[in-house]
């Protein structure tokens, strides 16, 4: 494939095409999610136009997860169960499930998430059309269950709030595909320093996973590092126009366990560091890409510190930590515009009342930038 982006536009629903039926193995890691597990498994088993098998890996749960999984398996032969004798954590649990995969394609579906109807058929259609693609993803709908705020519009980039037990709205028609050369997609992730994939919306080609291996033992960004690693050896596809998965946000989910801007950026940088430590022989430009990722993360950390001033919520210790980590990552950080902008805010802060800021316009610009990114991510996946 050339270095340019290839996009295939279709004038009718992709699902209407006739494609060879593929086998998709859905690995469902589960730890104390007995009340969520039936919905996750059902969302996989109800997928049409694909041959699905589900592998539930119970990570020594202390609730009724194992019993629920056994009940699901007894009612449908497509469900298999692996029970960890000791708690292995999310990475070890998923990798344990990989050993039982029989499908041409693999999906990791956490037990608190769900696939939207038709998700797998839409992803498989792209993968069949482009054999060079090792990873297909689309847009996930993030949602929160709440009795009080059900139906409330939280704004762009915010989770949809629904009543408990309800199904979030979703788009079902794939309008086009985008296929990137994997290393071009990887370079763009290094340039922004951001992860554009949640997790349940991803379909992986099993042969590529066999090549690159399972997830690495990272506390928060094990999935991000695996997407980057797959992109280093294969092309990446995006299903445009449809919502491919539902991602549930709640206090115990991994996505909400990581708090604090610096911690989030550090976790993302750890994914880049782990990737480039492992692909140095296979990726000649790894040193350049690694440096690009460090610059992007340093810039992002400083930008968040600026925004804390814009919102009147800056804490001196947090700002000092942001500066220190930015310099550790990227010694030339003092030349970045975000560094200079942060220094201006620090000089002004002592002259104004606490919790007041002269940078109201900058705060509004930051919100507009966030909303623009959220719209682009929903539309284009980047």
Coordinates of C-alpha atoms in Angstrom, one line a residue:
X1 CA 0.0 0.0 0.0
X2 CA 1.2 3.5 -0.8
X3 CA 2.0 6.1 1.9
X4 CA -1.2 8.0 1.1
X5 CA -4.4 7.3 2.9
X6 CA -6.7 5.0 1.1
X7 CA -10.5 5.6 1.6
X8 CA -13.2 3.5 0.0
X9 CA -16.6 5.3 -0.2
X10 CA -19.8 3.2 -0.6
X11 CA -23.2 4.5 -1.5
X12 CA -25.1 1.6 0.2
X13 CA -24.8 0.0 3.6
X14 CA -21.7 -2.2 3.8
X15 CA -23.7 -4.9 5.6
X16 CA -25.7 -5.4 2.4
X17 CA -22.7 -6.9 0.6
X18 CA -22.1 -10.6 0.5
X19 CA -18.9 -11.6 2.3
X20 CA -17.5 -15.0 3.3
X21 CA -18.6 -15.8 6.9
X22 CA -15.6 -15.4 9.2
X23 CA -15.1 -17.0 12.6
X24 CA -14.5 -14.4 15.3
X25 CA -13.3 -15.4 18.8
X26 CA -14.5 -12.9 21.5
X27 CA -12.3 -13.0 24.6
X28 CA -14.2 -11.7 27.7
X29 CA -11.9 -11.1 30.7
X30 CA -14.1 -10.9 33.8
X31 CA -13.3 -10.0 37.4
X32 CA -16.3 -9.4 39.8
X33 CA -18.6 -8.3 37.0
X34 CA -21.3 -10.9 37.4
X35 CA -24.1 -8.4 36.9
X36 CA -22.6 -7.1 33.7
X37 CA -21.4 -10.4 32.1
X38 CA -24.7 -11.6 30.6
X39 CA -25.1 -8.4 28.6
X40 CA -21.5 -8.5 27.3
X41 CA -21.8 -12.2 26.2
X42 CA -25.2 -11.7 24.7
X43 CA -24.0 -8.7 22.6
X44 CA -21.3 -11.0 21.1
X45 CA -23.5 -14.1 20.5
X46 CA -26.3 -12.0 18.8
X47 CA -23.9 -10.7 16.1
X48 CA -25.2 -11.7 12.6
X49 CA -23.3 -12.7 9.5
X50 CA -20.3 -14.0 11.4
X51 CA -19.5 -17.2 13.2
X52 CA -18.9 -16.2 16.9
X53 CA -17.4 -18.1 19.8
X54 CA -17.0 -16.5 23.2
X55 CA -14.2 -17.3 25.7
X56 CA -15.0 -16.0 29.2
X57 CA -11.9 -15.9 31.3
X58 CA -12.8 -15.5 35.0
X59 CA -10.0 -14.0 37.0
X60 CA -10.6 -15.7 40.3
X61 CA -13.6 -13.5 41.0
X62 CA -15.0 -13.3 44.5
X63 CA -18.6 -12.7 43.4
X64 CA -20.9 -15.0 41.3
X65 CA -19.0 -14.3 38.0
X66 CA -17.9 -17.9 37.6
X67 CA -21.4 -19.3 38.2
X68 CA -22.9 -16.8 35.8
X69 CA -20.4 -17.8 33.2
X70 CA -21.1 -21.5 33.7
X71 CA -24.8 -20.8 33.3
X72 CA -24.2 -18.9 30.0
X73 CA -22.0 -21.8 28.7
X74 CA -24.6 -24.4 29.6
X75 CA -27.2 -22.5 27.6
X76 CA -25.1 -21.9 24.5
X77 CA -22.3 -24.3 23.2
X78 CA -20.5 -21.3 21.6
X79 CA -19.5 -20.1 25.1
X80 CA -16.4 -21.6 26.8
X81 CA -15.0 -20.8 30.2
X82 CA -11.5 -20.5 31.6
X83 CA -11.1 -20.1 35.4
X84 CA -7.9 -18.6 36.7
X85 CA -6.9 -20.3 39.9
X86 CA -5.3 -17.1 41.2
X87 CA -6.0 -13.4 40.2
X88 CA -3.8 -12.6 37.2
X89 CA -5.0 -9.1 36.5
X90 CA -6.5 -7.8 33.2
X91 CA -3.4 -8.4 31.0
X92 CA -2.7 -12.0 32.2
X93 CA -6.4 -12.8 32.0
X94 CA -6.7 -11.7 28.4
X95 CA -3.5 -13.4 27.3
X96 CA -4.8 -16.6 29.0
X97 CA -7.8 -16.4 26.7
X98 CA -5.7 -15.9 23.6
X99 CA -4.4 -19.5 24.0
X100 CA -8.0 -20.8 23.3
X101 CA -8.7 -18.6 20.3
X102 CA -9.8 -20.6 17.2
X103 CA -11.2 -17.7 15.0
X104 CA -9.7 -15.9 12.1
X105 CA -10.3 -12.7 14.0
X106 CA -10.1 -11.7 17.7
X107 CA -12.0 -9.2 19.8
X108 CA -11.2 -8.3 23.4
X109 CA -14.5 -7.4 25.1
X110 CA -14.3 -6.5 28.8
X111 CA -17.2 -7.9 30.8
X112 CA -18.7 -4.4 31.5
X113 CA -18.8 -3.4 27.8
X114 CA -20.9 -4.5 24.8
X115 CA -20.8 -4.8 21.0
X116 CA -23.4 -2.9 19.0
X117 CA -25.6 -5.0 16.6
X118 CA -23.8 -5.6 13.4
X119 CA -20.4 -4.5 14.7
X120 CA -18.5 -7.6 13.8
X121 CA -19.9 -7.9 10.3
X122 CA -18.9 -4.3 9.6
X123 CA -15.4 -4.9 10.8
X124 CA -14.9 -8.2 9.1
X125 CA -16.1 -6.8 5.8
X126 CA -13.3 -4.2 5.9
X127 CA -10.8 -6.9 6.9
X128 CA -11.8 -9.2 4.1
X129 CA -11.5 -6.5 1.5
X130 CA -8.0 -5.4 2.7
X131 CA -5.9 -8.5 3.8
X132 CA -3.1 -6.1 4.8
X133 CA -5.2 -4.7 7.7
X134 CA -4.4 -6.3 11.0
X135 CA -6.6 -4.0 13.2
X136 CA -10.0 -2.6 12.5
X137 CA -11.7 -0.1 14.8
X138 CA -14.6 2.3 14.8
X139 CA -16.4 4.7 17.1
X140 CA -17.4 3.6 20.6
X141 CA -20.3 5.1 22.5
X142 CA -19.2 5.8 26.1
X143 CA -22.1 5.8 28.5
X144 CA -23.0 6.2 32.2
X145 CA -26.1 4.8 33.9
X146 CA -27.9 7.2 36.2
X147 CA -31.5 7.4 37.4
X148 CA -31.3 11.2 38.1
X149 CA -29.5 12.4 35.0
X150 CA -30.9 10.0 32.4
X151 CA -31.2 11.7 29.0
X152 CA -29.1 14.7 30.0
X153 CA -26.9 16.1 27.2
X154 CA -23.3 16.2 28.6
X155 CA -21.8 17.7 25.6
X156 CA -19.2 16.7 23.0
X157 CA -16.6 14.2 24.2
X158 CA -18.7 13.3 27.3
X159 CA -20.4 10.0 28.0
X160 CA -24.1 9.6 27.2
X161 CA -26.2 9.3 30.3
X162 CA -28.9 6.7 30.2
X163 CA -31.3 5.1 32.6
X164 CA -30.1 1.8 34.2
X165 CA -30.9 -1.1 32.0
X166 CA -31.5 1.0 28.9
X167 CA -29.6 0.7 25.6
X168 CA -27.6 3.7 24.5
X169 CA -28.5 5.0 21.0
X170 CA -26.1 4.1 18.2
X171 CA -25.5 4.5 14.5
X172 CA -25.8 1.3 12.5
X173 CA -24.7 2.2 9.0
X174 CA -21.1 2.1 7.9
X175 CA -20.8 4.8 5.3
X176 CA -17.1 4.4 4.3
X177 CA -13.8 2.9 5.3
X178 CA -10.4 4.4 5.9
X179 CA -7.3 2.3 5.6
X180 CA -3.9 3.7 6.7
X181 CA -0.5 2.2 6.2
X182 CA 0.2 1.0 9.7
X183 CA 3.4 3.0 10.2
X184 CA 1.7 6.2 9.0
X185 CA -1.1 5.7 11.6
X186 CA 1.6 4.9 14.2
X187 CA 3.5 8.1 13.3
X188 CA 0.3 10.1 13.8
X189 CA -0.2 8.6 17.2
X190 CA 3.3 9.6 18.2
X191 CA 2.8 13.1 16.8
X192 CA -0.3 13.7 19.1
X193 CA 0.7 11.4 22.0
X194 CA -2.9 10.4 22.3
X195 CA -4.7 7.1 22.2
X196 CA -7.7 7.1 19.8
X197 CA -9.0 3.7 20.7
X198 CA -11.0 2.7 23.8
X199 CA -10.9 -1.1 23.4
X200 CA -14.1 -3.0 22.7
X201 CA -14.5 -1.5 19.2
X202 CA -11.3 -3.3 18.0
X203 CA -11.2 -6.4 15.7
X204 CA -7.7 -8.0 15.3
X205 CA -6.5 -10.4 12.7
X206 CA -5.5 -13.6 14.6
X207 CA -2.4 -14.2 12.4
X208 CA -1.1 -10.7 13.2
X209 CA -1.7 -11.2 16.9
X210 CA 0.3 -14.5 16.6
X211 CA 3.1 -12.5 15.1
X212 CA 3.2 -9.6 17.7
X213 CA 2.1 -11.5 20.8
X214 CA -0.4 -10.6 23.5
X215 CA -0.6 -7.6 25.7
X216 CA 2.3 -6.3 27.8
X217 CA 2.0 -6.0 31.6
X218 CA 1.3 -2.3 31.7
X219 CA -1.1 -1.0 34.5
X220 CA -3.3 1.2 32.3
X221 CA -2.2 1.3 28.7
X222 CA -1.7 -2.3 27.9
X223 CA -4.4 -2.1 25.1
X224 CA -2.9 1.1 23.6
X225 CA 0.6 -0.4 23.4
X226 CA -0.9 -3.5 21.6
X227 CA -2.6 -1.3 19.0
X228 CA 0.6 0.5 18.4
X229 CA 2.5 -2.7 18.1
X230 CA 0.0 -4.2 15.6
X231 CA 0.3 -0.9 13.5
X232 CA 4.1 -1.4 13.3
X233 CA 3.6 -4.6 11.3
X234 CA 0.3 -4.2 9.5
X235 CA -2.2 -1.7 8.1
X236 CA -5.0 -0.1 10.2
X237 CA -8.7 0.2 9.1
X238 CA -11.5 2.4 10.4
X239 CA -15.2 1.9 10.0
X240 CA -16.7 5.3 9.4
X241 CA -20.2 6.3 10.3
X242 CA -21.3 3.5 12.6
X243 CA -20.9 3.0 16.3
X244 CA -19.1 -0.2 16.9
X245 CA -19.3 -0.8 20.7
X246 CA -20.8 0.5 23.9
X247 CA -18.2 1.3 26.6
X248 CA -19.6 1.5 30.1
X249 CA -18.1 4.0 32.5
X250 CA -18.5 3.4 36.2
X251 CA -16.3 3.8 39.4
X252 CA -14.7 0.4 39.1
X253 CA -13.9 0.5 35.4
X254 CA -10.2 0.6 34.3
X255 CA -10.8 3.7 32.3
X256 CA -11.9 5.7 35.3
X257 CA -9.2 4.2 37.7
X258 CA -6.5 6.5 36.3
X259 CA -7.0 10.1 37.5
X260 CA -5.0 13.2 37.1
X261 CA -3.6 14.7 33.9
X262 CA 0.0 14.0 34.6
X263 CA -0.7 10.4 35.5
X264 CA -2.7 9.9 32.3
X265 CA 0.1 11.3 30.2
X266 CA 2.7 9.2 32.0
X267 CA 0.7 6.1 31.4
X268 CA 0.5 6.9 27.7
X269 CA 4.2 7.6 27.5
X270 CA 4.9 4.3 29.1
X271 CA 3.0 2.6 26.2
X272 CA 5.3 4.4 23.7
X273 CA 8.4 3.5 25.8
X274 CA 7.4 -0.2 25.9
X275 CA 6.6 -0.3 22.2
X276 CA 9.9 1.1 21.1
X277 CA 11.9 -1.0 23.5
X278 CA 10.4 -4.1 21.7
X279 CA 10.5 -3.1 18.0
X280 CA 13.9 -1.5 17.7
X281 CA 15.1 -4.1 15.3
X282 CA 11.9 -4.3 13.1
X283 CA 11.2 -0.6 13.0
X284 CA 14.2 1.4 11.6
X285 CA 12.7 4.8 12.4
X286 CA 11.9 3.8 16.0
X287 CA 14.3 6.3 17.5
X288 CA 12.8 9.2 15.6
X289 CA 9.3 8.2 16.4
X290 CA 10.1 7.7 20.1
X291 CA 11.5 11.3 20.2
X292 CA 8.4 12.6 18.5
X293 CA 6.2 10.9 21.1
X294 CA 8.2 12.4 24.0
X295 CA 7.8 15.9 22.5
X296 CA 4.1 15.4 22.0
X297 CA 3.5 14.1 25.6
X298 CA 5.7 16.9 27.1
X299 CA 3.6 19.4 25.1
X300 CA 0.4 17.9 26.2
X301 CA 1.3 17.9 29.9
X302 CA 2.3 21.6 29.7
X303 CA -0.9 22.4 27.8
X304 CA -3.0 20.8 30.6
X305 CA -1.0 22.8 33.2
X306 CA -1.9 26.0 31.3
X307 CA -5.5 25.0 31.3
X308 CA -5.5 24.5 35.0
X309 CA -4.6 28.3 35.3
X310 CA -7.3 29.1 32.7
X311 CA -9.9 27.4 34.9
X312 CA -8.6 29.0 38.1
X313 CA -7.6 25.6 39.6
X314 CA -3.8 25.6 39.3
X315 CA -1.9 24.0 42.3
X316 CA 1.8 25.0 42.5
X317 CA 2.9 21.4 43.4
X318 CA 1.0 20.0 40.4
X319 CA 2.4 22.6 38.0
X320 CA 6.0 22.0 39.3
X321 CA 5.5 18.2 38.7
X322 CA 4.2 18.9 35.2
X323 CA 7.3 21.0 34.4
X324 CA 9.6 18.4 35.9
X325 CA 8.1 15.5 34.0
X326 CA 8.0 17.5 30.7
X327 CA 11.7 18.3 31.0
X328 CA 12.6 14.7 31.9
X329 CA 10.8 13.5 28.8
X330 CA 12.0 16.2 26.5
X331 CA 14.9 18.3 27.6
X332 CA 14.2 20.9 24.9
X333 CA 10.7 21.5 26.5
X334 CA 11.7 25.1 27.4
X335 CA 11.5 25.9 23.6
X336 CA 7.9 24.8 23.3
X337 CA 5.2 27.4 23.1
X338 CA 3.3 25.6 25.9
X339 CA 6.3 26.2 28.2
X340 CA 6.4 29.9 27.5
X341 CA 2.6 30.1 27.9
X342 CA 2.8 28.4 31.3
X343 CA 5.5 30.7 32.5
X344 CA 3.4 33.7 31.6
X345 CA 0.5 32.3 33.6
X346 CA 2.8 31.7 36.6
X347 CA 4.0 35.3 36.6
X348 CA 0.5 36.7 36.5
X349 CA -1.0 34.3 39.1
X350 CA 0.4 36.1 42.1
X351 CA -1.1 39.4 41.0
X352 CA -4.8 38.3 40.9
X353 CA -7.2 37.0 43.5
X354 CA -7.3 33.2 44.2
X355 CA -9.6 31.3 41.8
X356 CA -9.7 34.1 39.3
X357 CA -8.0 34.1 35.9
X358 CA -7.3 36.6 33.2
X359 CA -7.2 33.8 30.6
X360 CA -11.0 33.4 30.1
X361 CA -10.5 33.5 26.3
X362 CA -7.8 30.9 26.5
X363 CA -10.1 28.6 28.5
X364 CA -12.8 29.0 25.9
X365 CA -10.4 28.2 23.1
X366 CA -9.3 25.1 25.0
X367 CA -12.9 23.9 25.2
X368 CA -13.5 24.6 21.5
X369 CA -10.3 22.6 20.7
X370 CA -11.6 19.7 22.8
X371 CA -15.0 19.7 21.1
X372 CA -13.3 19.9 17.6
X373 CA -11.2 16.9 18.5
X374 CA -14.2 15.0 19.8
X375 CA -16.1 15.6 16.5
X376 CA -13.2 14.6 14.4
X377 CA -12.6 11.5 16.5
X378 CA -16.3 10.5 16.1
X379 CA -16.2 11.1 12.4
X380 CA -12.7 9.9 11.3
X381 CA -11.3 7.9 14.3
X382 CA -8.3 10.2 14.8

